[in-house]
PDB file of C-alpha atoms and ligand atoms in Angstrom:
ATOM      1  CA  MET A  22      -6.380   3.411  11.355  1.00 82.00           C
ATOM      2  CA  PHE A  23      -5.234   0.378   9.377  1.00 87.00           C
ATOM      3  CA  GLU A  24      -7.686  -2.180  10.636  1.00 88.00           C
ATOM      4  CA  TRP A  25      -8.180  -5.160   8.420  1.00 90.00           C
ATOM      5  CA  ASN A  26     -11.640  -6.616   8.125  1.00 91.00           C
ATOM      6  CA  ASP A  27     -13.363  -8.997   5.725  1.00 94.00           C
ATOM      7  CA  ALA A  28     -14.866  -6.142   3.746  1.00 93.00           C
ATOM      8  CA  TYR A  29     -11.358  -5.763   2.268  1.00 95.00           C
ATOM      9  CA  SER A  30     -11.096  -9.379   1.207  1.00 97.00           C
ATOM     10  CA  VAL A  31     -10.618 -10.035  -2.514  1.00 97.00           C
ATOM     11  CA  LYS A  32     -11.322 -13.715  -1.735  1.00 96.00           C
ATOM     12  CA  VAL A  33      -7.866 -14.771  -2.880  1.00 96.00           C
ATOM     13  CA  PRO A  34      -5.925 -15.918   0.196  1.00 96.00           C
ATOM     14  CA  LEU A  35      -2.447 -15.088  -1.124  1.00 95.00           C
ATOM     15  CA  ILE A  36      -3.455 -11.515  -1.997  1.00 96.00           C
ATOM     16  CA  ASP A  37      -5.415 -11.071   1.220  1.00 97.00           C
ATOM     17  CA  GLU A  38      -2.341 -12.104   3.211  1.00 97.00           C
ATOM     18  CA  GLN A  39      -0.242  -9.491   1.419  1.00 96.00           C
ATOM     19  CA  HIS A  40      -2.892  -6.829   1.897  1.00 95.00           C
ATOM     20  CA  LYS A  41      -3.020  -7.699   5.610  1.00 96.00           C
ATOM     21  CA  LYS A  42       0.730  -7.317   5.801  1.00 95.00           C
ATOM     22  CA  LEU A  43       0.406  -3.858   4.195  1.00 92.00           C
ATOM     23  CA  PHE A  44      -2.183  -2.907   6.785  1.00 93.00           C
ATOM     24  CA  GLY A  45       0.142  -4.169   9.508  1.00 93.00           C
ATOM     25  CA  ILE A  46       3.075  -2.073   8.323  1.00 91.00           C
ATOM     26  CA  GLY A  47       0.752   0.912   7.860  1.00 89.00           C
ATOM     27  CA  GLN A  48      -0.411   0.544  11.439  1.00 91.00           C
ATOM     28  CA  LYS A  49       3.184   0.385  12.612  1.00 89.00           C
ATOM     29  CA  VAL A  50       3.922   3.698  10.865  1.00 85.00           C
ATOM     30  CA  TYR A  51       0.773   5.187  12.329  1.00 87.00           C
ATOM     31  CA  ASN A  52       1.704   4.092  15.854  1.00 88.00           C
ATOM     32  CA  LEU A  53       5.197   5.533  15.483  1.00 84.00           C
ATOM     33  CA  VAL A  54       3.789   8.842  14.275  1.00 82.00           C
ATOM     34  CA  GLU A  55       1.454   8.950  17.269  1.00 83.00           C
ATOM     35  CA  GLU A  56       4.194   7.942  19.686  1.00 81.00           C
ATOM     36  CA  ARG A  57       6.437  10.543  18.165  1.00 69.00           C
ATOM     37  CA  LYS A  58       4.787  13.443  19.883  1.00 68.00           C
ATOM     38  CA  GLY A  59       7.466  14.827  22.138  1.00 59.00           C
ATOM     39  CA  TYR A  60      10.146  12.388  21.005  1.00 65.00           C
ATOM     40  CA  ASP A  61      12.507  12.462  18.118  1.00 71.00           C
ATOM     41  CA  ASN A  62      11.979   9.145  16.429  1.00 75.00           C
ATOM     42  CA  TYR A  63      11.968  10.515  12.903  1.00 78.00           C
ATOM     43  CA  ASP A  64      14.476   7.888  11.785  1.00 83.00           C
ATOM     44  CA  ARG A  65      12.256   5.057  12.936  1.00 84.00           C
ATOM     45  CA  VAL A  66       9.202   6.614  11.316  1.00 81.00           C
ATOM     46  CA  LEU A  67      11.045   7.075   8.050  1.00 82.00           C
ATOM     47  CA  GLU A  68      12.382   3.539   8.211  1.00 87.00           C
ATOM     48  CA  ALA A  69       8.854   2.202   8.666  1.00 86.00           C
ATOM     49  CA  VAL A  70       7.538   4.387   5.826  1.00 84.00           C
ATOM     50  CA  ASN A  71      10.294   2.918   3.656  1.00 87.00           C
ATOM     51  CA  GLU A  72       9.267  -0.564   4.685  1.00 90.00           C
ATOM     52  CA  LEU A  73       5.735   0.267   3.605  1.00 87.00           C
ATOM     53  CA  TYR A  74       6.989   1.499   0.199  1.00 86.00           C
ATOM     54  CA  ASP A  75       9.137  -1.568  -0.281  1.00 91.00           C
ATOM     55  CA  TYR A  76       6.422  -3.984   0.664  1.00 93.00           C
ATOM     56  CA  THR A  77       3.930  -2.159  -1.555  1.00 92.00           C
ATOM     57  CA  ARG A  78       6.334  -2.495  -4.486  1.00 93.00           C
ATOM     58  CA  TYR A  79       6.844  -6.182  -3.745  1.00 96.00           C
ATOM     59  CA  HIS A  80       3.113  -6.737  -3.442  1.00 96.00           C
ATOM     60  CA  PHE A  81       2.375  -4.971  -6.750  1.00 96.00           C
ATOM     61  CA  VAL A  82       4.874  -7.200  -8.551  1.00 96.00           C
ATOM     62  CA  GLU A  83       3.345 -10.345  -7.031  1.00 97.00           C
ATOM     63  CA  GLU A  84      -0.198  -9.254  -7.847  1.00 97.00           C
ATOM     64  CA  GLU A  85       0.783  -8.336 -11.395  1.00 97.00           C
ATOM     65  CA  LYS A  86       2.480 -11.732 -11.888  1.00 97.00           C
ATOM     66  CA  LEU A  87      -0.707 -13.508 -10.929  1.00 96.00           C
ATOM     67  CA  LEU A  88      -2.895 -11.343 -13.167  1.00 97.00           C
ATOM     68  CA  ARG A  89      -0.476 -11.776 -16.075  1.00 97.00           C
ATOM     69  CA  LYS A  90      -0.250 -15.523 -15.590  1.00 97.00           C
ATOM     70  CA  TYR A  91      -3.989 -15.953 -16.156  1.00 97.00           C
ATOM     71  CA  GLY A  92      -4.292 -13.307 -18.856  1.00 97.00           C
ATOM     72  CA  TYR A  93      -6.344 -10.701 -17.029  1.00 97.00           C
ATOM     73  CA  GLU A  94      -7.928  -8.383 -19.586  1.00 95.00           C
ATOM     74  CA  GLU A  95      -7.718  -5.250 -17.471  1.00 95.00           C
ATOM     75  CA  LEU A  96      -4.052  -5.784 -16.688  1.00 96.00           C
ATOM     76  CA  ASP A  97      -2.780  -2.655 -18.464  1.00 97.00           C
ATOM     77  CA  ASN A  98      -5.239  -0.484 -16.657  1.00 96.00           C
ATOM     78  CA  HIS A  99      -4.282  -2.072 -13.352  1.00 96.00           C
ATOM     79  CA  LEU A 100      -0.554  -1.659 -14.032  1.00 97.00           C
ATOM     80  CA  GLN A 101      -1.165   1.994 -14.727  1.00 97.00           C
ATOM     81  CA  LYS A 102      -2.825   2.465 -11.335  1.00 95.00           C
ATOM     82  CA  HIS A 103       0.122   0.814  -9.590  1.00 95.00           C
ATOM     83  CA  ASP A 104       2.476   2.990 -11.584  1.00 95.00           C
ATOM     84  CA  GLU A 105       0.703   6.210 -10.631  1.00 93.00           C
ATOM     85  CA  PHE A 106       1.068   5.346  -6.972  1.00 90.00           C
ATOM     86  CA  LEU A 107       4.756   4.467  -7.270  1.00 90.00           C
ATOM     87  CA  GLN A 108       5.447   7.615  -9.268  1.00 90.00           C
ATOM     88  CA  HIS A 109       3.871   9.721  -6.574  1.00 86.00           C
ATOM     89  CA  LEU A 110       6.038   8.025  -3.947  1.00 82.00           C
ATOM     90  CA  ASP A 111       9.142   8.488  -6.074  1.00 83.00           C
ATOM     91  CA  SER A 112       8.408  12.170  -6.470  1.00 84.00           C
ATOM     92  CA  LEU A 113       8.439  12.811  -2.728  1.00 78.00           C
ATOM     93  CA  ASP A 114      11.244  14.946  -1.483  1.00 76.00           C
ATOM     94  CA  ILE A 115      12.715  13.386   1.645  1.00 72.00           C
ATOM     95  CA  GLU A 116      14.590  16.560   2.557  1.00 74.00           C
ATOM     96  CA  GLU A 117      11.394  18.521   2.353  1.00 74.00           C
ATOM     97  CA  ILE A 118       9.764  15.953   4.619  1.00 72.00           C
ATOM     98  CA  ASP A 119      12.658  16.298   7.028  1.00 72.00           C
ATOM     99  CA  LEU A 120      12.056  20.037   7.300  1.00 72.00           C
ATOM    100  CA  HIS A 121       8.393  19.683   8.198  1.00 73.00           C
ATOM    101  CA  GLN A 122       8.486  16.286   9.838  1.00 73.00           C
ATOM    102  CA  ASP A 123       5.273  15.923  11.819  1.00 75.00           C
ATOM    103  CA  GLU A 124       2.999  17.402   9.221  1.00 78.00           C
ATOM    104  CA  ALA A 125       4.695  15.747   6.261  1.00 79.00           C
ATOM    105  CA  ILE A 126       4.761  12.283   7.772  1.00 78.00           C
ATOM    106  CA  SER A 127       1.153  12.352   8.863  1.00 80.00           C
ATOM    107  CA  ASP A 128       0.126  13.649   5.401  1.00 83.00           C
ATOM    108  CA  LEU A 129       2.136  10.921   3.768  1.00 81.00           C
ATOM    109  CA  LEU A 130       0.574   8.319   5.987  1.00 82.00           C
ATOM    110  CA  LYS A 131      -2.920   9.565   5.160  1.00 84.00           C
ATOM    111  CA  PHE A 132      -2.096   9.485   1.476  1.00 85.00           C
ATOM    112  CA  ILE A 133      -0.830   5.902   1.650  1.00 84.00           C
ATOM    113  CA  ALA A 134      -3.787   4.791   3.744  1.00 83.00           C
ATOM    114  CA  SER A 135      -6.459   6.304   1.550  1.00 84.00           C
ATOM    115  CA  TRP A 136      -4.735   5.078  -1.570  1.00 85.00           C
ATOM    116  CA  ILE A 137      -4.425   1.510  -0.321  1.00 86.00           C
ATOM    117  CA  PHE A 138      -8.025   1.368   0.907  1.00 86.00           C
ATOM    118  CA  LYS A 139      -9.370   2.911  -2.273  1.00 90.00           C
ATOM    119  CA  HIS A 140      -7.267   0.746  -4.517  1.00 92.00           C
ATOM    120  CA  ILE A 141      -8.249  -2.487  -2.793  1.00 94.00           C
ATOM    121  CA  ASN A 142     -11.946  -1.691  -2.706  1.00 91.00           C
ATOM    122  CA  ASN A 143     -12.114  -0.489  -6.292  1.00 92.00           C
ATOM    123  CA  VAL A 144      -9.442  -1.757  -8.646  1.00 94.00           C
ATOM    124  CA  ASP A 145      -8.453  -4.933  -6.775  1.00 96.00           C
ATOM    125  CA  PHE A 146     -12.062  -5.961  -6.268  1.00 96.00           C
ATOM    126  CA  GLU A 147     -12.499  -5.997 -10.024  1.00 96.00           C
ATOM    127  CA  TYR A 148     -10.183  -8.996 -10.434  1.00 97.00           C
ATOM    128  CA  SER A 149     -11.660 -10.912  -7.521  1.00 97.00           C
ATOM    129  CA  ASP A 150     -14.082 -13.069  -9.546  1.00 96.00           C
ATOM    130  CA  PHE A 151     -11.547 -13.524 -12.315  1.00 97.00           C
ATOM    131  CA  LEU A 152      -8.812 -14.812 -10.026  1.00 96.00           C
ATOM    132  CA  GLN A 153     -11.152 -16.945  -7.963  1.00 96.00           C
ATOM    133  CA  ALA A 154     -12.334 -18.678 -11.132  1.00 96.00           C
ATOM    134  CA  ASN A 155      -8.778 -19.258 -12.365  1.00 95.00           C
ATOM    135  CA  LEU A 156      -7.403 -20.432  -9.049  1.00 92.00           C
ATOM    136  CA  ALA A 157     -10.289 -22.795  -8.323  1.00 87.00           C
TER     137      ALA A 157
HETATM  138 FE1  LIG B  20      -3.631  -3.780  -7.185  1.00 66.41          FE
END
């Protein structure tokens, strides 16, 4: 599900490495969800989902620092996109998820996956040339 390939590259090694790490954690969550069938490993799944949140937050901060440092014009717009994602995550009700575990976790995973893929291939791609020029 979370398979990295060069089509996701923003041509900035530091960012690509962080995006790869996000894919890696996403895949870990996915594998746990799959493995889960018949087992109760909800705690491990939730722990991995939390890791994905935390790393996403960390990554956003790092990306924003870089864009700010070089005076990226679309920064505000980009910050807003990051914010929307974090707000959605913050609004999730863990107890609700606990009540409908399988369905909720796989929905959450799909949401995170589609968001990450979409964000990288749309909004992140827009700063690719800008950052490449500034980092050269
Ligand atoms: Fe971004």
